[in-house]
Every structure is written in structure tokens, then in C-alpha cells.
Short mmCIF file of C-alpha atoms in Angstrom, two decimals:
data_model
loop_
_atom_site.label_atom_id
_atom_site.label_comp_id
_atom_site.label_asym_id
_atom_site.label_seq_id
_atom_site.Cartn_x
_atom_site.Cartn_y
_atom_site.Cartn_z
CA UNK A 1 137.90 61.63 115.53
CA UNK A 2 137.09 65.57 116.18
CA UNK A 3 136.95 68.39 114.65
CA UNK A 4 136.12 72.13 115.31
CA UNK A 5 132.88 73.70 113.49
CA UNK A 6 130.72 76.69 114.05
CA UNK A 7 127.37 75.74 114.74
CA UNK A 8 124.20 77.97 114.81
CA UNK A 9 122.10 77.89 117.42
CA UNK A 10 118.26 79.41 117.19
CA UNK A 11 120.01 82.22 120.27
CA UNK A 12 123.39 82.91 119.14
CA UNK A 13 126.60 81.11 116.98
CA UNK A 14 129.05 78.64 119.30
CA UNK A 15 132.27 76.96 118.24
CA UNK A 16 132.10 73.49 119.49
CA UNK A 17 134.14 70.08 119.25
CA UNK A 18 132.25 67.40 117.36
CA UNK A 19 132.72 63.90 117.18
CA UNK A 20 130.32 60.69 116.52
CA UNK A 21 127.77 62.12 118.70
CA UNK A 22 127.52 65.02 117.30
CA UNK A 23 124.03 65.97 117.93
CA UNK A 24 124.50 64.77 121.57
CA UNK A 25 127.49 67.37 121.82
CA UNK A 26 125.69 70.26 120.50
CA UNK A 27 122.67 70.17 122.66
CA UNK A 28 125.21 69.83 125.73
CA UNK A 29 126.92 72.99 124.54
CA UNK A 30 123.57 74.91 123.56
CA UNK A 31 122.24 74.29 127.24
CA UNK A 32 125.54 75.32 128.40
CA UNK A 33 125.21 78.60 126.39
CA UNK A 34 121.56 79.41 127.18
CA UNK A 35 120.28 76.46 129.35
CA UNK A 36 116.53 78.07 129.43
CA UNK A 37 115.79 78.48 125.44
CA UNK A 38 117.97 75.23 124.31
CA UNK A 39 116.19 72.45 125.34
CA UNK A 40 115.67 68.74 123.53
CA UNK A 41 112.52 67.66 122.29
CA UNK A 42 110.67 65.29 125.02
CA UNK A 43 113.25 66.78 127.92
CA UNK A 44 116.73 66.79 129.31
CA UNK A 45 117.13 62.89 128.41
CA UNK A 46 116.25 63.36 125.25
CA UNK A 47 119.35 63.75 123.45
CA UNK A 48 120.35 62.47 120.03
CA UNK A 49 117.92 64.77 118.29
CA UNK A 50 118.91 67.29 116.40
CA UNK A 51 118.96 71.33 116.60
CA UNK A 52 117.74 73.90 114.67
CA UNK A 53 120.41 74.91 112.29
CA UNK A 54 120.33 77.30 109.75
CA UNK A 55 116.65 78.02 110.88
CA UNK A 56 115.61 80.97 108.61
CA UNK A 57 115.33 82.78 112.06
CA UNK A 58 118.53 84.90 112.54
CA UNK A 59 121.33 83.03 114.27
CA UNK A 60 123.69 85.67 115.59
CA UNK A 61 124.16 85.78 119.71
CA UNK A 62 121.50 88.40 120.80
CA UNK A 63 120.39 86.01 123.41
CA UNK A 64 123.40 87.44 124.97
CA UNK A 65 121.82 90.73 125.37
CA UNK A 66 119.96 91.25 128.71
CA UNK A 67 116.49 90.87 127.96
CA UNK A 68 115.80 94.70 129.60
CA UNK A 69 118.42 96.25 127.46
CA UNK A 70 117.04 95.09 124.68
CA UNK A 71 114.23 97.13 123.90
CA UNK A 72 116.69 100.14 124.28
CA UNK A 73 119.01 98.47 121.76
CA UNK A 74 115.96 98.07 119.04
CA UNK A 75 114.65 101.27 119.71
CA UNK A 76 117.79 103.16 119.24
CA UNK A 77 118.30 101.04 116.29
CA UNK A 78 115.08 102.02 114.94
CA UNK A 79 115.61 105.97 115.82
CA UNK A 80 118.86 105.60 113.91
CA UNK A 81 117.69 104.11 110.96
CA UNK A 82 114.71 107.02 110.51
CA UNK A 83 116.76 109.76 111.53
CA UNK A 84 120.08 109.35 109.35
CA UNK A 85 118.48 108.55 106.25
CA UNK A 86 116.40 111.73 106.62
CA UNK A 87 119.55 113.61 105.37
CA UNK A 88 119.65 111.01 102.27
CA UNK A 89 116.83 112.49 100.41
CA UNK A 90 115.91 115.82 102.32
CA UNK A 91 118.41 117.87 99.24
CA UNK A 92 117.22 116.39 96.72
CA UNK A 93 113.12 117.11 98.12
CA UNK A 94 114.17 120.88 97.49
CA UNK A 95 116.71 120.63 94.73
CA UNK A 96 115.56 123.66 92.71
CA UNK A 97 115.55 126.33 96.20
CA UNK A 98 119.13 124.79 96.87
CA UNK A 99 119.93 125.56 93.23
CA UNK A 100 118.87 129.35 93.25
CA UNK A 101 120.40 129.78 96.87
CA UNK A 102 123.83 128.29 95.43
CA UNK A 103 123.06 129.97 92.39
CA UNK A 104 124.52 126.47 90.43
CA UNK A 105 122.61 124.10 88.52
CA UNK A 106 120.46 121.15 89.33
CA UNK A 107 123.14 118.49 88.02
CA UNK A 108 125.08 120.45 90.72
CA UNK A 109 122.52 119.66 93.56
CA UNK A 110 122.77 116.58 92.34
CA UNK A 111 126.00 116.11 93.21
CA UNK A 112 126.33 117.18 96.98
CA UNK A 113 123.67 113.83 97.13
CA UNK A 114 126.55 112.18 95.23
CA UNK A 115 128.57 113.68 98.04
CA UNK A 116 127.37 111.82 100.79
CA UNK A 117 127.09 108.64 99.09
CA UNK A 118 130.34 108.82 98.56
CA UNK A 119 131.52 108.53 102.38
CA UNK A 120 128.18 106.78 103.02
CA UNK A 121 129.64 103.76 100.85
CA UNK A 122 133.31 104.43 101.98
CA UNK A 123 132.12 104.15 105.77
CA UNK A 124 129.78 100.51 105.47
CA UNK A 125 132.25 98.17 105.47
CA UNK A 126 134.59 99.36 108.31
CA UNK A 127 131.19 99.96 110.33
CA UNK A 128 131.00 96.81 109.94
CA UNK A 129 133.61 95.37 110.73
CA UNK A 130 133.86 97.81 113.77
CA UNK A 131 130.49 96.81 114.59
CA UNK A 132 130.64 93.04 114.66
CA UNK A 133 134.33 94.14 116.70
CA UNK A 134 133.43 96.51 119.14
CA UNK A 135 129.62 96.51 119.38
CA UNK A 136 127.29 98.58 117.48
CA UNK A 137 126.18 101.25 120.32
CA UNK A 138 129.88 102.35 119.65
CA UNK A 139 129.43 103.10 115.51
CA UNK A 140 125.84 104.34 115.95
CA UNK A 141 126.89 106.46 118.42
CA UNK A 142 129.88 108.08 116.64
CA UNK A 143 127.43 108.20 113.32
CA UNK A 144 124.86 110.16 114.72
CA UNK A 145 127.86 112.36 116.11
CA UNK A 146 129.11 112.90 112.65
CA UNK A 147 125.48 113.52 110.91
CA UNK A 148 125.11 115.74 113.70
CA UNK A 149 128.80 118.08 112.74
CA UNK A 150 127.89 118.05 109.17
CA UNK A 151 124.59 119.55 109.21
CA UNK A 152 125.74 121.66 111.50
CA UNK A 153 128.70 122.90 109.13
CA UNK A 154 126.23 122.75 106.04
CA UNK A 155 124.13 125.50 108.00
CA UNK A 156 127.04 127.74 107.94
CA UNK A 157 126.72 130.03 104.30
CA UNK A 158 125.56 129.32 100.60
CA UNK A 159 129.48 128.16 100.02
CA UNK A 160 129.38 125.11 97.26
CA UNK A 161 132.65 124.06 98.92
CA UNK A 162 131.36 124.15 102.54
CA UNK A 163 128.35 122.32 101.21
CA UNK A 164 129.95 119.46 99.65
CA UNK A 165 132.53 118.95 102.67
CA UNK A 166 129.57 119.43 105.15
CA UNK A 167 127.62 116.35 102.91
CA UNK A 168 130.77 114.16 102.81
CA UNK A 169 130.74 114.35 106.83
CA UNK A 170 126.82 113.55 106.93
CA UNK A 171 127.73 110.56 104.79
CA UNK A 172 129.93 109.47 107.01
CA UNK A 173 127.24 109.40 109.65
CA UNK A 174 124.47 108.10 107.37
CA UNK A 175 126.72 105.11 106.29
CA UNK A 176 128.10 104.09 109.39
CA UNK A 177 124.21 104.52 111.03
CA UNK A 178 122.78 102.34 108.14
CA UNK A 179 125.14 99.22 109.62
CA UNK A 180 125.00 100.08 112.95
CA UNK A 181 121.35 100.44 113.37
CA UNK A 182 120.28 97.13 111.66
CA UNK A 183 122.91 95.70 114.07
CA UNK A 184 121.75 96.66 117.02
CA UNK A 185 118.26 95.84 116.36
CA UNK A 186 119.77 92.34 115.45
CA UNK A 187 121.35 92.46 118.81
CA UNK A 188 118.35 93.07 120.18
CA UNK A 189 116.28 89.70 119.32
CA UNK A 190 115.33 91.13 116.29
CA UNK A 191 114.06 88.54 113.47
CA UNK A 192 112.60 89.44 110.09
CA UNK A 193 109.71 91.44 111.35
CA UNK A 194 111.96 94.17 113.31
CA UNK A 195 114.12 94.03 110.95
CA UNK A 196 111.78 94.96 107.96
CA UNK A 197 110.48 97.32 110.43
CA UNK A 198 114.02 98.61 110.67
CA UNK A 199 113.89 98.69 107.27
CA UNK A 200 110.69 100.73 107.18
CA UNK A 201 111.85 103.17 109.36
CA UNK A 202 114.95 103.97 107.28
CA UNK A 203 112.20 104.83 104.46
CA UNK A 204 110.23 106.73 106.76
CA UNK A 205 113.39 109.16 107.25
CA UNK A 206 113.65 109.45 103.60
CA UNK A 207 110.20 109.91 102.90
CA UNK A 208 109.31 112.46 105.47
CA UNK A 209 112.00 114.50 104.11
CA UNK A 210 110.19 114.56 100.88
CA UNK A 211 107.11 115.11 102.14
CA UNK A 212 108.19 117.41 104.90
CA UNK A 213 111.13 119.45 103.77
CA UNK A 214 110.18 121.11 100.46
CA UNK A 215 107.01 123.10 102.60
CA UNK A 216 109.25 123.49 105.62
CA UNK A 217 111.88 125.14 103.27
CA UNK A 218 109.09 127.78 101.77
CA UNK A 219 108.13 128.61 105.05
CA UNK A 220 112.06 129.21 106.24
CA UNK A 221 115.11 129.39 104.12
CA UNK A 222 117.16 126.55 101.91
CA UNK A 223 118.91 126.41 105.40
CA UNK A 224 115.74 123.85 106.53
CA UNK A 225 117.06 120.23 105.46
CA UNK A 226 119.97 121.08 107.37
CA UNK A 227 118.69 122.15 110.78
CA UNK A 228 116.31 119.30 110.57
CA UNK A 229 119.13 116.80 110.15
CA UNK A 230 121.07 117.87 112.73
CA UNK A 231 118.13 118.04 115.59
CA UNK A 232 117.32 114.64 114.29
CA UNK A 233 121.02 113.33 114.79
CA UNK A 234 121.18 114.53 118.05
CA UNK A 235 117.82 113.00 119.39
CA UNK A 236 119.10 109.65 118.11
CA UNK A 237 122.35 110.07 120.12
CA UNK A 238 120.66 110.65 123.17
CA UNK A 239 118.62 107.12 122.30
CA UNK A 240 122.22 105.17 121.65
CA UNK A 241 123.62 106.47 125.25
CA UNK A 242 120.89 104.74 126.65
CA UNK A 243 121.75 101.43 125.26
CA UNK A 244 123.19 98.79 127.98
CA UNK A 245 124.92 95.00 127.47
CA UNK A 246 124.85 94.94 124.19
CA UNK A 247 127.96 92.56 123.51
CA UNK A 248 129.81 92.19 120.13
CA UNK A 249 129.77 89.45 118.25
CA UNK A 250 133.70 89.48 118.17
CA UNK A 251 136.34 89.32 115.49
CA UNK A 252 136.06 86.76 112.25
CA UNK A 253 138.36 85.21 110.57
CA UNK A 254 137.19 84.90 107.27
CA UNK A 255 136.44 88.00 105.61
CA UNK A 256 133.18 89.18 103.74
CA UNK A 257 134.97 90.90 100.41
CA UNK A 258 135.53 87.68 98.92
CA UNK A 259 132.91 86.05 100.14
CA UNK A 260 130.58 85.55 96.06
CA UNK A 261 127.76 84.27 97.52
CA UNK A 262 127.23 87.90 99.30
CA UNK A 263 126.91 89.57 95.60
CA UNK A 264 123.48 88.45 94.01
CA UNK A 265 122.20 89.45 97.56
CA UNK A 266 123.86 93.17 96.60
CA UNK A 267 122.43 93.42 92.98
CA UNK A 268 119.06 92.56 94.32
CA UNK A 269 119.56 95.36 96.72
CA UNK A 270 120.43 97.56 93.80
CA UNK A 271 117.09 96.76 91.87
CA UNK A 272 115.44 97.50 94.97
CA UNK A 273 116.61 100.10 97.86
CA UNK A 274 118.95 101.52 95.34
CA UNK A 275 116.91 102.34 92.38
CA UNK A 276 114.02 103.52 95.17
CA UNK A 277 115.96 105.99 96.60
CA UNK A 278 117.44 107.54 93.22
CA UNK A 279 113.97 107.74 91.86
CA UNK A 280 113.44 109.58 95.63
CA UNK A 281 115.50 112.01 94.67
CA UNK A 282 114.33 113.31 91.79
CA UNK A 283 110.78 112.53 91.68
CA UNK A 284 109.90 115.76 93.32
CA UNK A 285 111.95 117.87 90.46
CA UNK A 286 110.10 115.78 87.74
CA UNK A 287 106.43 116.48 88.59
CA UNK A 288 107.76 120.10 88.98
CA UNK A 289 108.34 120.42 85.60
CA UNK A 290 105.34 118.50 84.85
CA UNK A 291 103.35 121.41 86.36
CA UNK A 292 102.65 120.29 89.67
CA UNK A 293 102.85 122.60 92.92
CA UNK A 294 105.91 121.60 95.14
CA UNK A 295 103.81 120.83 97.65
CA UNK A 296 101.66 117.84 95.40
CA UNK A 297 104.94 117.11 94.15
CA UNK A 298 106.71 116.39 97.69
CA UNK A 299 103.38 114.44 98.78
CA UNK A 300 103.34 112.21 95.41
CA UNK A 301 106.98 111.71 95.34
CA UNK A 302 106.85 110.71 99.25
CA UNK A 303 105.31 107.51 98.31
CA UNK A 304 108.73 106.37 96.76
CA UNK A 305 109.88 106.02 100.04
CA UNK A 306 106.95 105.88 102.93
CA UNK A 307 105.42 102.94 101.21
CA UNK A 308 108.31 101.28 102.47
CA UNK A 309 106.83 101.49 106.13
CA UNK A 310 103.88 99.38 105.58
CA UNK A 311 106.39 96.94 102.81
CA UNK A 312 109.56 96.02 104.28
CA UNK A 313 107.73 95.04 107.68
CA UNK A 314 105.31 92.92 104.93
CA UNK A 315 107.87 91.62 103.43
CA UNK A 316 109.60 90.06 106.52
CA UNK A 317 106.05 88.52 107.55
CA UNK A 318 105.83 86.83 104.20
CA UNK A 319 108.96 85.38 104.53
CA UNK A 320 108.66 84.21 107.42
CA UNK A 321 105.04 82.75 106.65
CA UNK A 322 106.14 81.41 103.18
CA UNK A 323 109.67 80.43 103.37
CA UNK A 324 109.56 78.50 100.12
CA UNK A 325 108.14 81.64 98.34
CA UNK A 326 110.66 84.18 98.76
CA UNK A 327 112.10 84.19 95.38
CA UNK A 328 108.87 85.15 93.85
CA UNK A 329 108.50 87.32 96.29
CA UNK A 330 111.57 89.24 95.68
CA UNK A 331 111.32 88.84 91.68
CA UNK A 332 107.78 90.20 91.31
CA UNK A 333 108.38 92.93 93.42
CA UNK A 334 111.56 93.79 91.21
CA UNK A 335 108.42 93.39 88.26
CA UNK A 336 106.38 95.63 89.87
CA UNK A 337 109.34 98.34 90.52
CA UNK A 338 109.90 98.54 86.75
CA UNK A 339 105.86 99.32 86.33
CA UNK A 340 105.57 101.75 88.30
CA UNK A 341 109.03 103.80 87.21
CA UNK A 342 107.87 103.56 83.57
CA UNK A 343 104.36 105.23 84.81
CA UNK A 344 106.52 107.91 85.94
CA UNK A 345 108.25 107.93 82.74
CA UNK A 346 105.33 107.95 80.76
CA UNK A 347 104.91 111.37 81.52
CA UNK A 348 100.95 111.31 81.70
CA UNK A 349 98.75 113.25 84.21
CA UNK A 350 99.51 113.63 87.49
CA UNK A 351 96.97 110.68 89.06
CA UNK A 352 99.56 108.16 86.77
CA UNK A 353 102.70 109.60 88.41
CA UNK A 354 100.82 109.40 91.79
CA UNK A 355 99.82 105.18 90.89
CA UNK A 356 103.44 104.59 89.49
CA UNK A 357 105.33 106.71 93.05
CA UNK A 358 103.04 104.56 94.82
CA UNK A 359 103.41 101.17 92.93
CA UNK A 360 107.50 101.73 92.80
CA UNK A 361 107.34 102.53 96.70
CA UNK A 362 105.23 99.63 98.03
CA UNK A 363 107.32 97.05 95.82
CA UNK A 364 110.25 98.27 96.46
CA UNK A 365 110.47 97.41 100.07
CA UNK A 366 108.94 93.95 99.98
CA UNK A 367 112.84 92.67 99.52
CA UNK A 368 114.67 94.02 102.47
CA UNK A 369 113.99 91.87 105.20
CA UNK A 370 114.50 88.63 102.80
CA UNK A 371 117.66 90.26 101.69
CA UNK A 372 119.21 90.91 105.04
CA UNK A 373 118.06 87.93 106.27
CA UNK A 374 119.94 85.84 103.87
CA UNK A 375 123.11 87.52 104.51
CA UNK A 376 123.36 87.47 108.32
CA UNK A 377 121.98 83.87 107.74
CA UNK A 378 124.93 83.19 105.56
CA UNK A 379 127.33 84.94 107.50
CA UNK A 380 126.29 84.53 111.55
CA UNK A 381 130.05 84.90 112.27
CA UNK A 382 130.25 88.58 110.76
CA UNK A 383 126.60 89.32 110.11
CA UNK A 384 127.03 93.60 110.47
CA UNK A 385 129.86 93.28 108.22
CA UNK A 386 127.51 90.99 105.55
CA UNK A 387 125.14 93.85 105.50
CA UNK A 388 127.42 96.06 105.63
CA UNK A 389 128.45 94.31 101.96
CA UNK A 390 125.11 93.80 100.27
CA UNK A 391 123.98 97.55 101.13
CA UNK A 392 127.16 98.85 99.77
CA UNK A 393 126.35 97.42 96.32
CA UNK A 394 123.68 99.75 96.48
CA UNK A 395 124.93 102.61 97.72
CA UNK A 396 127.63 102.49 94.99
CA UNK A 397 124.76 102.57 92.51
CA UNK A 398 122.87 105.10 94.13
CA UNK A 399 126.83 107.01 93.80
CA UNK A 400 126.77 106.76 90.26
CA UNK A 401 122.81 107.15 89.23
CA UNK A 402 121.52 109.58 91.15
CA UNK A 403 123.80 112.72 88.96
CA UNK A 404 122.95 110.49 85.75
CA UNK A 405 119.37 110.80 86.67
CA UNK A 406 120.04 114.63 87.03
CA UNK A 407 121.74 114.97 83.90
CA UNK A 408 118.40 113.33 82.29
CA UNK A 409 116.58 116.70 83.27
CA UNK A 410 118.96 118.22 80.58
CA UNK A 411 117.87 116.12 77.74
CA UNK A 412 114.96 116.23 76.14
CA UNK A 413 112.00 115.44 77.80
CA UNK A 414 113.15 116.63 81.29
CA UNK A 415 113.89 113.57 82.87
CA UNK A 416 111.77 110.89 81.37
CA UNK A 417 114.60 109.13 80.04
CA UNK A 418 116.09 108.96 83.51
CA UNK A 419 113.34 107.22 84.78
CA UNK A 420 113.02 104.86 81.73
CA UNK A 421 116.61 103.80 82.71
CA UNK A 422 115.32 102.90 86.29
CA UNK A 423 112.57 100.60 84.68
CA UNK A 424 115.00 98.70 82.63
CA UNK A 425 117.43 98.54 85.87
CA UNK A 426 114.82 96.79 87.79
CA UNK A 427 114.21 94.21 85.49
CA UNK A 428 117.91 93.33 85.33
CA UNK A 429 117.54 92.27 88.82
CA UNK A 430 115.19 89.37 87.77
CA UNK A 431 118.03 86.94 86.90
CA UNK A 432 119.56 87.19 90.28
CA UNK A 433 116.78 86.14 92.38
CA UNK A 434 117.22 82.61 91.72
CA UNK A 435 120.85 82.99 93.45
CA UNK A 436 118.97 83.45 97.06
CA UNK A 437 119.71 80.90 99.56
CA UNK A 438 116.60 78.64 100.09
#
């Protein structure tokens, strides 16, 4: 008797034919596939043992890659991650000049963040889709395109209208980039170490912007975060062209919406990357009003996201070192987020905002890599279009906190209670840690 399965290889996913001798068929078909990396123990006569499947190594087909395009494709994956996500944080780094050259509110600023979340989450799941479909030079190419258009319309005049539609087109691009650029360092050979150092760079776009953008815009005009984003757009486009044979993993039948094991994977990514980059936003505006200079303010609240560099890459090290201690892994670092956002809230002096930026930053990227991981392991037939699901859990709470956050700077104590609620957010995480795949 035979049946069809898919069957996950350490280089790539293969649909073979099994039968009694199963484990005789699949090394015949993974030497077939890649005859120099899928060889038995003890040699070619050695069949009958068994293959390593569902390795906690990433089983999607980057083998396929050539092995000189591949650098280009993790490279450009990299330059998109950092690049994109500079425009995800770089408003809300100067929130009060955007305010007075809008002549609007800071709820208001808030909202043209709000803006591009809003096509950033409507554009992750087609990316990927279109990703795992078509290949993911394609997306990142056409999202640095559209990060590139929007800047350049949000450099036009102070219009609130022009704004908002020239965020909504960034979104698109930062979205779309997010998936694409995780993909094609994936298709690049990328395991949990390039991938958490995907996942660093991503934070080092939004943390530069913090750190970079509020002196940049002093020196200049409230015009800054703009022309910034759209140089940095167009230098990762030029990186994407560049990328050669990277092939797609091809169409799925099963789709990733209904797919429930995806979901705890997405709330952890909410208690993490989600709550990180809200607090990002409006860390800078808190220890404003606390007293501090703009420029202490945009290095303090850079930790938030830069800590991220040296974490995420951690984080995929440890995994890989400690498979069997992920889950406390993930739920002390979801501990450790609440800390250092109630610091913030404390409202103390500025060396305890600077421990709890720094404490909430470092922790909070110690879950990517185990989080991604776990999805494209779940899913090697559509992995782009897994991540594309578990980030979009966070990006839809990222939507709907970042203007509640803003609103906090209304109420009394100017903004405390905003980051009170991201201490108690984190710790709701805890429960769902125990839902990741061992």
C-alpha cells in the first residue's frame, strides 16, 4: 500500500510516495533532490535509517538557491528588513515637531503611525502568499518601490491629508518588506541565527530612527523622517535587483488563516515585537515631558529597539543551543518586558527610564527567531505566508495601541498609564508560551 506525504528534508520540502520501506524511499528521493547534502549514515548502502525530519533547523527548499546567489539574497533581505522599518518609528521619534508643523495634536501624530499599520497589516498576508508564489525578490522589490513613492509624496507640504495617504503607501511597502525580507533570507540558507539577525536588523531600522531622526529633524525641517525613508528605500531596491535564482517555494494547498496552531505563535509576537515597538513610539514623547532634552530622550528611548540587534541574533543561538529550553526562554523574556515597561511607568529619574528602555529592548527580542522558527517549521509548505500570519497578529495590535498609548499623554500623568497597560500586556503573553511546538 502507498500513499502521498510531504516530507521535510534538512535542504528543502519533497512530496514523495511511501510504502513499507519508507525510510528506504525517502533517502532515494533526498539524494535525488540534493545528492551531495543527503547522504545515509555509514554510506550509500546504508539505507533503512532514518532522516532528519522536523529538525528544528528550517526545512523550506533554499538548497535550491545557487550557493553564489545566496549571499545576495540574505543581504538584500537584511537591507530590507533595516531600511523599511526605519519609516515604522522615525514619526513617532519627532512626534511633537510633526505636531507644531501640522499644527494638530499628538493623538493626531499618532495616528498617521496608525496609518501605516493599517496597510502594513492589510499587505502581510498577500505578501505572503505572493511570496511563497512568485518568489520573494518580486514583493521586496515592489515594497521598497512603494516605501520609496510614499515618502516621497509625504515630502510634498504640511497637508494632514497628503500625510496620512503618503503613510498608508509606506505601509504598504513596510508590510510587504517585513514578509519578503525574512523570506529571502530563508531562501538564502538562513537558519535561526540569520534569521534573528534579520530580526535584529529590522530593530536596528527602528531604532536608528529614534536615535537618529529627532537631531536630524532640529538640524533640518519636520521634512527629515521622510527624505531619510525614501533614500533608504531606494538603496534597498538597488540590493533586491541584484538578487539571482532565488526560486519560490510554489503554491499550497492548504491555507494558513485557519491554520490554530499559527495563533499562540501570534500572541507571543504581540507580547513581544508588538508591545516593543508601541512603547518605541512614544518613549521619546514621555521622557520629554519628564524633562529630558530630545536628544537624551531619542538616545534612551533607542534602546527599545537597538537592543534588539545584539537579542534576536541571541535568541536564535539559544535556541538552537538549548532546544528543550525555549519556552522559558520566550516566557521570561515576556517577564522581563513587563519590568522594564513598568520602570518606565514608574515615572522616576531619568537613569530608571534609561534601565527599564534598556531592560524592555534586550528582552524583547530574545523571542523572534524561536517564534519564526516555529512557524516556518510548522508550515514548510507555505512558510512566508506563516510569518506572514504570526507578524500580522502583531501588527494589528500595534494598529490599535499605539493611538491608545497617545491618548494616555492626555490623562493624567502624561502617559504613565499607557505604559502601565504595556506591563500588564506582556504578562498576558505568559500563558501562551506553553502552546510552542517542542
Amino acid at each position: 500500500m502507498t500513499s502521498s506525504t510531504l516530507v521535510a528534508f534538512p535542504h528543502g520540502v519533497v512530496t514523495v510516495a511511501t510504502s513499507d520501506n519508507l525510510f528506504d524511499e525517502l533517502w532515494r528521493v533526498c539524494a535525488e533532490f540534493a545528492p551531495a547534502s543527503c547522504r545515509p549514515p555509514g554510506g550509500p548502502k546504508a539505507l533503512g535509517t532514518r532522516p532528519r525530519v522536523g529538525s528544528l533547523r528550517v526545512v523550506t527548499p533554499a538548497a535550491r538557491t545557487p550557493g553564489r546567489a545566496r549571499g545576495a539574497a540574505v543581504a538584500a533581505g537584511l537591507a530590507i528588513g533595516c531600511f523599511l522599518t526605519w519609516n515604522v518609528s522615525s514619526v513617532g521619534a519627532v512626534a511633537d515637531p510633526l505636531a507644531a508643523a501640522y499644527d494638530t495634536s499628538l493623538a493626531v501624530v499618532g495616528l498617521l503611525t496608525t496609518a501605516l499599520f493599517v496597510t502594513h497589516l492589510a499587505a502581510q498576508l498577500p505578501a505572503g502568499i505572493w511570496s511563497d508564489r512568485f518568489g520573494p525578490q518580486r514583493v521586496g522589490l515592489a515594497a521598497c518601490l512603494a516605501a520609496a513613492l510614499g515618502n516621497a509624496v509625504l515630502l510634498v507640504d504640511t497637508s494632514l491629508g497628503l500625510a496620512v495617504a503618503g503613510r498608508l503607501v509606506v505601509g504598504l511597502g513596510s508590510g510587504a518588506g517585513f514578509v519578503a525580507g525574512l523570506d529571502l533570507v530563508r531562501a538564502g540558507g538562513g537558519g535561526a541565527m540569520l534569521q534573528g539577525l534579520y530580526g535584529g536588523a529590522t530593530m536596528a531600522g527602528g531604532g536608528l530612527a529614534l536615535l537618529i531622526v529627532p537631531p536630524l529633524t532640529d538640524a533640518t525641517s519636520w521634512r527629515a523622517p521622510y527624505a531619510t525613508g525614501l533614500a533608504l528605500a531606494l538603496v534597498a531596491a538597488v540590493l533586491v535587483i541584484g538578487v539571482r535564482g532565488v526560486r519560490p517555494v510554489g503554491r499550497t494547498r492548504r491555507g494558513v488563516l485557519g491554520d490554530a496552531a499559527l495563533l499562540p505563535l501570534g500572541a507571543l509576537q504581540v507580547a513581544s515585537f508588538g508591545l516593543a515597538v508601541i512603547a518605541g513610539n512614544w518613549i521619546v514623547p514621555l521622557l520629554e515631558h519628564q524633562g529630558a532634552t530630545t536628544a537624551v530622550a531619542g538616545a534612551i528611548g533607542s534602546f527599545v529597539l537597538l537592543a534588539g540587534i545584539v537579542t534576536r541574533p541571541l535568541g536564535g543561538a539559544l535556541a538552537n543551543r538549548w532546544p528543550g529550553r525555549r519556552r522559558g526562554l520566550v516566557g521570561g523574556s515576556l517577564v522581563a518586558i513587563s519590568a522594564g515597561a513598568l520602570l518606565l511607568a514608574a515615572g522616576g529619574p531619568l537613569w530608571l527610564s534609561a534601565l527599564g528602555s534598556l531592560a524592555l529592548g534586550l528582552a524583547a527580542g530574545l523571542p523572534f527567531a524561536v517564534v519564526f522558527e516555529a512557524a516556518q517549521r510548522l508550515r514548510p509548505d507555505a512558510p512566508a505566508a506563516a510569518i506572514a500570519l504570526v507578524n500580522a497578529c502583531a501588527v494589528l495590535a500595534i494598529l490599535i495601541g499605539t493611538p491608545l498609548v497617545g491618548v494616555g499623554f492626555d490623562l493624567p500623568g502624561d502617559g504613565l498609564v499607557g505604559f502601565a497597560g504595556v506591563a500588564l500586556l506582556a504578562l498576558g503573553g505568559v500563558p501562551f508560551v506553553r502552546r510552542l511546538p517542542p
